[in-house]
GROMACS .gro file of C-alpha atoms in nm:
model
  329
    1MET     CA    1   6.673   1.956  -6.144
    2PRO     CA    2   6.799   1.868  -5.803
    3ALA     CA    3   6.524   2.069  -5.658
    4ALA     CA    4   6.276   1.897  -5.909
    5ALA     CA    5   6.468   1.576  -5.808
    6ALA     CA    6   6.412   1.646  -5.421
    7ARG     CA    7   6.047   1.682  -5.516
    8PRO     CA    8   5.908   1.313  -5.479
    9ASP     CA    9   6.110   1.212  -5.232
   10SER     CA   10   5.926   1.475  -4.974
   11VAL     CA   11   5.595   1.341  -5.174
   12SER     CA   12   5.650   1.003  -5.053
   13ASP     CA   13   5.780   1.113  -4.747
   14GLU     CA   14   5.466   1.284  -4.661
   15GLY     CA   15   5.255   1.016  -4.857
   16ALA     CA   16   5.428   0.777  -4.616
   17VAL     CA   17   5.340   0.980  -4.291
   18ARG     CA   18   4.968   0.964  -4.413
   19THR     CA   19   5.014   0.636  -4.448
   20GLU     CA   20   5.123   0.591  -4.053
   21GLU     CA   21   4.872   0.818  -3.956
   22SER     CA   22   4.556   0.614  -4.137
   23PRO     CA   23   4.582   0.336  -3.878
   24VAL     CA   24   4.522   0.568  -3.618
   25HIS     CA   25   4.201   0.723  -3.758
   26SER     CA   26   4.075   0.421  -3.817
   27ASP     CA   27   4.087   0.309  -3.456
   28GLU     CA   28   3.940   0.613  -3.362
   29VAL     CA   29   3.647   0.527  -3.573
   30ALA     CA   30   3.635   0.180  -3.488
   31THR     CA   31   3.632   0.283  -3.061
   32GLY     CA   32   3.359   0.557  -3.185
   33THR     CA   33   3.146   0.336  -3.343
   34GLU     CA   34   3.163   0.040  -3.102
   35SER     CA   35   3.045   0.313  -2.817
   36ALA     CA   36   2.742   0.444  -3.039
   37GLU     CA   37   2.653   0.023  -3.079
   38ALA     CA   38   2.684   0.019  -2.683
   39ALA     CA   39   2.503   0.305  -2.561
   40ALA     CA   40   2.243   0.231  -2.804
   41ALA     CA   41   2.217  -0.142  -2.669
   42GLU     CA   42   2.204   0.010  -2.322
   43HIS     CA   43   1.940   0.220  -2.417
   44THR     CA   44   1.749  -0.080  -2.598
   45ALA     CA   45   1.811  -0.248  -2.280
   46ASP     CA   46   1.623   0.003  -2.092
   47ALA     CA   47   1.352   0.102  -2.263
   48ALA     CA   48   1.288  -0.310  -2.302
   49LEU     CA   49   1.337  -0.280  -1.871
   50LEU     CA   50   1.060   0.004  -1.938
   51VAL     CA   51   0.823  -0.174  -2.107
   52LYS     CA   52   0.851  -0.530  -1.902
   53THR     CA   53   0.868  -0.280  -1.544
   54PRO     CA   54   0.497  -0.075  -1.628
   55MET     CA   55   0.499   0.225  -1.359
   56VAL     CA   56   0.310   0.178  -1.047
   57SER     CA   57   0.067   0.463  -0.940
   58ASP     CA   58  -0.066   0.481  -0.529
   59SER     CA   59  -0.312   0.642  -0.578
   60GLN     CA   60  -0.574   0.360  -0.570
   61THR     CA   61  -0.431   0.226  -0.253
   62PHE     CA   62  -0.572   0.183   0.127
   63ALA     CA   63  -0.307   0.363   0.248
   64ARG     CA   64  -0.353   0.665   0.029
   65ALA     CA   65  -0.772   0.671   0.097
   66PHE     CA   66  -0.687   0.637   0.525
   67LYS     CA   67  -0.398   0.946   0.419
   68ASP     CA   68  -0.726   1.084   0.269
   69MET     CA   69  -0.906   1.040   0.620
   70ARG     CA   70  -0.622   1.129   0.812
   71ASP     CA   71  -0.523   1.460   0.615
   72GLY     CA   72  -0.918   1.548   0.633
   73LEU     CA   73  -0.920   1.538   0.994
   74HIS     CA   74  -0.589   1.735   1.076
   75GLN     CA   75  -0.739   2.001   0.797
   76ARG     CA   76  -1.005   2.040   1.109
   77GLU     CA   77  -0.979   2.426   1.112
   78LEU     CA   78  -1.093   2.487   0.747
   79TRP     CA   79  -1.439   2.272   0.758
   80LEU     CA   80  -1.464   2.385   1.041
   81SER     CA   81  -1.522   2.736   0.982
   82LEU     CA   82  -1.638   2.640   0.646
   83GLY     CA   83  -1.944   2.457   0.827
   84TRP     CA   84  -2.024   2.728   1.023
   85GLN     CA   85  -2.022   2.976   0.710
   86ASP     CA   86  -2.271   2.738   0.557
   87ILE     CA   87  -2.466   2.817   0.870
   88LYS     CA   88  -2.438   3.170   0.883
   89GLN     CA   89  -2.457   3.180   0.509
   90ARG     CA   90  -2.809   3.029   0.497
   91TYR     CA   91  -2.935   3.258   0.757
   92ARG     CA   92  -2.749   3.626   0.642
   93ARG     CA   93  -2.963   3.965   0.727
   94SER     CA   94  -3.265   3.716   0.910
   95VAL     CA   95  -3.313   3.874   1.309
   96LEU     CA   96  -3.341   3.475   1.486
   97GLY     CA   97  -3.023   3.371   1.241
   98PRO     CA   98  -2.938   3.015   1.320
   99PHE     CA   99  -3.208   3.014   1.578
  100TRP     CA  100  -3.441   2.936   1.215
  101ILE     CA  101  -3.351   2.618   1.249
  102THR     CA  102  -3.471   2.523   1.566
  103ILE     CA  103  -3.809   2.683   1.514
  104ALA     CA  104  -3.855   2.567   1.192
  105THR     CA  105  -3.829   2.195   1.316
  106GLY     CA  106  -4.046   2.277   1.664
  107LEU     CA  107  -4.353   2.393   1.382
  108GLN     CA  108  -4.309   2.071   1.203
  109ALA     CA  109  -4.297   1.852   1.573
  110LEU     CA  110  -4.581   2.053   1.697
  111ALA     CA  111  -4.845   1.997   1.357
  112MET     CA  112  -4.753   1.625   1.326
  113GLY     CA  113  -4.786   1.591   1.727
  114LEU     CA  114  -5.124   1.718   1.749
  115LEU     CA  115  -5.257   1.559   1.452
  116TYR     CA  116  -5.116   1.221   1.516
  117SER     CA  117  -5.162   1.230   1.810
  118THR     CA  118  -5.579   1.280   1.772
  119LEU     CA  119  -5.569   1.029   1.425
  120LEU     CA  120  -5.442   0.728   1.643
  121ASN     CA  121  -5.611   0.839   2.000
  122GLN     CA  122  -5.263   0.886   2.198
  123PRO     CA  123  -5.193   1.066   2.482
  124ILE     CA  124  -5.034   1.453   2.342
  125SER     CA  125  -4.775   1.388   2.667
  126GLU     CA  126  -4.588   1.090   2.501
  127TYR     CA  127  -4.690   1.175   2.169
  128LEU     CA  128  -4.518   1.496   2.099
  129PRO     CA  129  -4.176   1.436   2.285
  130TYR     CA  130  -4.203   1.070   2.091
  131VAL     CA  131  -4.244   1.292   1.732
  132THR     CA  132  -3.994   1.552   1.825
  133VAL     CA  133  -3.735   1.355   1.894
  134GLY     CA  134  -3.803   1.105   1.564
  135LEU     CA  135  -3.808   1.420   1.350
  136ILE     CA  136  -3.438   1.548   1.522
  137VAL     CA  137  -3.295   1.246   1.426
  138TRP     CA  138  -3.448   1.224   1.095
  139ASN     CA  139  -3.340   1.551   1.010
  140VAL     CA  140  -2.956   1.420   0.982
  141ILE     CA  141  -3.031   1.084   0.792
  142ASN     CA  142  -3.200   1.322   0.539
  143ALA     CA  143  -2.942   1.525   0.512
  144SER     CA  144  -2.715   1.250   0.506
  145ILE     CA  145  -2.850   1.107   0.245
  146LEU     CA  146  -2.961   1.352  -0.018
  147GLU     CA  147  -2.717   1.606   0.036
  148GLY     CA  148  -2.416   1.376   0.104
  149SER     CA  149  -2.529   1.265  -0.283
  150ASP     CA  150  -2.495   1.655  -0.390
  151VAL     CA  151  -2.141   1.720  -0.136
  152PHE     CA  152  -1.889   1.707  -0.422
  153ILE     CA  153  -2.079   1.815  -0.648
  154ALA     CA  154  -2.182   2.106  -0.484
  155ASN     CA  155  -1.792   2.155  -0.392
  156GLU     CA  156  -1.712   2.210  -0.756
  157GLY     CA  157  -1.478   2.508  -0.736
  158LEU     CA  158  -1.306   2.383  -0.427
  159ILE     CA  159  -1.182   2.063  -0.508
  160LYS     CA  160  -1.071   2.211  -0.881
  161GLN     CA  161  -0.849   2.510  -0.662
  162LEU     CA  162  -0.809   2.406  -0.342
  163PRO     CA  163  -0.513   2.166  -0.267
  164SER     CA  164  -0.730   1.990   0.023
  165ALA     CA  165  -0.792   1.606   0.119
  166LEU     CA  166  -1.108   1.483  -0.048
  167SER     CA  167  -1.258   1.412   0.297
  168VAL     CA  168  -1.253   1.784   0.400
  169HIS     CA  169  -1.610   1.814   0.226
  170VAL     CA  170  -1.693   1.483   0.370
  171TYR     CA  171  -1.629   1.659   0.723
  172ARG     CA  172  -1.782   1.989   0.659
  173LEU     CA  173  -2.100   1.859   0.586
  174VAL     CA  174  -2.087   1.608   0.873
  175TRP     CA  175  -2.013   1.909   1.102
  176ARG     CA  176  -2.261   2.098   0.967
  177GLN     CA  177  -2.557   1.876   1.035
  178PHE     CA  178  -2.398   1.845   1.391
  179LEU     CA  179  -2.513   2.199   1.394
  180PHE     CA  180  -2.799   2.169   1.318
  181PHE     CA  181  -2.899   1.869   1.548
  182ILE     CA  182  -2.751   2.099   1.833
  183HIS     CA  183  -2.988   2.310   1.771
  184ASN     CA  184  -3.274   2.128   1.734
  185ALA     CA  185  -3.204   1.943   2.072
  186ALA     CA  186  -3.346   2.285   2.234
  187ILE     CA  187  -3.676   2.146   2.126
  188TYR     CA  188  -3.597   1.821   2.343
  189ALA     CA  189  -3.413   2.066   2.628
  190VAL     CA  190  -3.801   2.250   2.646
  191LEU     CA  191  -4.012   1.975   2.646
  192VAL     CA  192  -3.827   1.776   2.886
  193VAL     CA  193  -3.974   2.015   3.126
  194ALA     CA  194  -4.256   2.099   2.963
  195PHE     CA  195  -4.433   1.761   3.029
  196SER     CA  196  -4.169   1.617   3.258
  197ILE     CA  197  -3.956   1.341   3.095
  198TRP     CA  198  -3.690   1.411   3.346
  199ARG     CA  199  -3.912   1.184   3.618
  200ASN     CA  200  -3.860   0.868   3.328
  201LEU     CA  201  -3.418   0.938   3.310
  202ASP     CA  202  -3.182   0.721   3.462
  203LEU     CA  203  -2.868   0.631   3.381
  204SER     CA  204  -2.958   0.439   3.114
  205PHE     CA  205  -2.991   0.809   2.938
  206LEU     CA  206  -2.632   0.791   2.913
  207LEU     CA  207  -2.670   0.516   2.621
  208VAL     CA  208  -2.734   0.869   2.405
  209ILE     CA  209  -2.392   0.944   2.384
  210PRO     CA  210  -2.278   0.664   2.201
  211ALA     CA  211  -2.609   0.653   1.989
  212ILE     CA  212  -2.466   1.045   1.876
  213LEU     CA  213  -2.164   0.879   1.793
  214LEU     CA  214  -2.249   0.569   1.570
  215LEU     CA  215  -2.527   0.814   1.433
  216PHE     CA  216  -2.265   1.060   1.284
  217LEU     CA  217  -2.060   0.779   1.282
  218ASN     CA  218  -2.308   0.681   0.966
  219ALA     CA  219  -2.354   0.974   0.832
  220MET     CA  220  -2.005   0.975   0.725
  221TRP     CA  221  -2.000   0.720   0.567
  222VAL     CA  222  -2.314   0.755   0.406
  223THR     CA  223  -2.137   1.065   0.239
  224ILE     CA  224  -1.868   0.898   0.104
  225VAL     CA  225  -1.999   0.617  -0.046
  226PHE     CA  226  -2.325   0.854  -0.200
  227GLY     CA  227  -2.093   1.133  -0.278
  228ILE     CA  228  -1.867   0.922  -0.477
  229PHE     CA  229  -2.094   0.716  -0.682
  230SER     CA  230  -2.364   1.049  -0.760
  231THR     CA  231  -2.067   1.287  -0.890
  232ARG     CA  232  -2.022   0.937  -1.178
  233TYR     CA  233  -2.369   0.889  -1.218
  234ARG     CA  234  -2.568   1.137  -1.204
  235ASP     CA  235  -2.922   0.972  -1.194
  236ILE     CA  236  -2.841   0.863  -0.836
  237ALA     CA  237  -2.943   1.145  -0.730
  238PRO     CA  238  -3.262   1.147  -0.808
  239ILE     CA  239  -3.360   0.798  -0.730
  240LEU     CA  240  -3.229   0.888  -0.384
  241GLY     CA  241  -3.474   1.169  -0.345
  242SER     CA  242  -3.748   0.929  -0.433
  243MET     CA  243  -3.596   0.670  -0.145
  244THR     CA  244  -3.572   0.896   0.118
  245LEU     CA  245  -3.977   0.962   0.079
  246MET     CA  246  -4.054   0.646   0.079
  247LEU     CA  247  -3.810   0.536   0.388
  248PHE     CA  248  -3.970   0.847   0.592
  249VAL     CA  249  -4.312   0.686   0.541
  250LEU     CA  250  -4.177   0.349   0.647
  251THR     CA  251  -4.011   0.488   0.922
  252PRO     CA  252  -4.237   0.492   1.273
  253VAL     CA  253  -4.110   0.883   1.287
  254MET     CA  254  -4.455   1.007   1.317
  255TRP     CA  255  -4.639   0.720   1.391
  256SER     CA  256  -4.596   0.498   1.677
  257THR     CA  257  -4.537   0.099   1.673
  258LYS     CA  258  -4.679   0.119   2.007
  259ALA     CA  259  -5.035   0.224   1.856
  260LEU     CA  260  -4.964  -0.023   1.546
  261GLU     CA  261  -4.930  -0.380   1.743
  262ASN     CA  262  -5.244  -0.205   1.982
  263ALA     CA  263  -5.434  -0.161   1.651
  264VAL     CA  264  -5.387  -0.496   1.548
  265GLY     CA  265  -5.429  -0.634   1.844
  266GLY     CA  266  -5.064  -0.718   2.025
  267MET     CA  267  -4.712  -0.851   1.839
  268SER     CA  268  -4.864  -0.964   1.482
  269ASP     CA  269  -4.659  -1.013   1.188
  270ARG     CA  270  -4.728  -0.637   1.054
  271ALA     CA  271  -4.610  -0.454   1.342
  272LYS     CA  272  -4.265  -0.724   1.281
  273LEU     CA  273  -4.228  -0.600   0.947
  274ILE     CA  274  -4.116  -0.227   1.052
  275GLU     CA  275  -3.799  -0.441   1.190
  276ILE     CA  276  -3.647  -0.458   0.827
  277ILE     CA  277  -3.650  -0.087   0.771
  278PRO     CA  278  -3.275   0.013   0.894
  279THR     CA  279  -3.369   0.373   0.980
  280PHE     CA  280  -3.616   0.255   1.260
  281HIS     CA  281  -3.324   0.105   1.410
  282TYR     CA  282  -3.134   0.428   1.384
  283LEU     CA  283  -3.460   0.657   1.577
  284GLU     CA  284  -3.499   0.382   1.879
  285ILE     CA  285  -3.107   0.390   1.974
  286VAL     CA  286  -3.111   0.743   2.012
  287ARG     CA  287  -3.529   0.834   2.064
  288ALA     CA  288  -3.536   0.539   2.379
  289PRO     CA  289  -3.267   0.678   2.594
  290LEU     CA  290  -3.395   1.038   2.515
  291LEU     CA  291  -3.725   0.986   2.590
  292GLY     CA  292  -3.629   0.680   2.931
  293GLU     CA  293  -3.765   0.374   2.777
  294PRO     CA  294  -3.607   0.079   2.806
  295SER     CA  295  -3.323   0.016   2.444
  296HIS     CA  296  -3.345  -0.291   2.345
  297TRP     CA  297  -2.970  -0.499   2.232
  298HIS     CA  298  -3.079  -0.611   1.887
  299HIS     CA  299  -3.123  -0.231   1.789
  300TRP     CA  300  -2.777  -0.180   1.839
  301ALA     CA  301  -2.662  -0.550   1.684
  302ILE     CA  302  -2.809  -0.429   1.375
  303VAL     CA  303  -2.690  -0.090   1.374
  304ALA     CA  304  -2.340  -0.219   1.469
  305ALA     CA  305  -2.325  -0.444   1.155
  306ILE     CA  306  -2.475  -0.174   0.938
  307THR     CA  307  -2.168   0.087   1.056
  308VAL     CA  308  -1.899  -0.192   0.992
  309VAL     CA  309  -2.036  -0.286   0.636
  310GLY     CA  310  -2.094   0.075   0.579
  311TRP     CA  311  -1.744   0.159   0.616
  312VAL     CA  312  -1.605  -0.122   0.468
  313VAL     CA  313  -1.724   0.013   0.117
  314ALA     CA  314  -1.677   0.390   0.148
  315ILE     CA  315  -1.333   0.283   0.229
  316LEU     CA  316  -1.352   0.063  -0.114
  317ALA     CA  317  -1.486   0.365  -0.272
  318LEU     CA  318  -1.270   0.616  -0.130
  319LYS     CA  319  -0.916   0.323  -0.249
  320GLN     CA  320  -1.091   0.299  -0.583
  321TYR     CA  321  -1.196   0.619  -0.735
  322ARG     CA  322  -1.097   0.930  -0.452
  323ALA     CA  323  -0.883   1.027  -0.743
  324ARG     CA  324  -1.109   1.036  -1.052
  325VAL     CA  325  -1.366   1.227  -0.848
  326PRO     CA  326  -1.170   1.550  -0.944
  327TYR     CA  327  -1.233   1.487  -1.333
  328TRP     CA  328  -1.620   1.346  -1.259
  329VAL     CA  329  -1.764   1.702  -1.078
   0.00000   0.00000   0.00000
């Protein structure tokens, strides 16, 4: 009985201990709840901050556009070797190799020069160099438009697999066209000696250096603009093909403006219409110094204006659509 009597006391003491411990446990639960609520409130605040502050990408900025051009220029070993490889690949297993470029242009210039000098009653010694230089310059313009519109589509594999700047493919195409231009310049060197053109040359011949630089500077922006938009809209390439054919007919490549002026009785309105053709001015700034003829300033002014406007459009196109080209090809 004494033992039984002691038991309730122990139970009471244990209950008292438990009662005393309960407030501590309640405080811990309350503290944990407050911590959870604070964490949830902080998470909610962070989420609201993310919603209010959207992520900003720098892929469509002028800085990235200019960086792409600089990175492509720094990767010159890549596009120099690729451009030269394109020429070797085109004429592989041929005996003359790249000299077929010179032969093809020379034969075309000879055929057109003989034909149109007879039709237009022009002396062959003047007309053949005129047509030859016109063809050499036109080949650069034509390739810039047609091959430029296909530059990114043709390099689909490299764009998707090679971590390089997009401008590498532009530099590659322009470098390849410059190599073609150098090969064709050999024809002009032969004509200078054969028809004694060197007698008409003076210090104005040096103007051909900035003229060629302007020609290829324009080839770059044409390639960028037409390359980007032709990648997005595949109907542009066929339109450009028809446009270049029309420009070839309208531009005085195989016919002379002097012959037109003489045929219509001097400086008539019909002879002045040629001024609205932009490719005419590119031909004149290169052809006049090479043939020893006076170079008119308005041709340079028009080409300079087109160059500035063209590069503005090219930079804007790079800024806005450069990152999308890999998804479009």
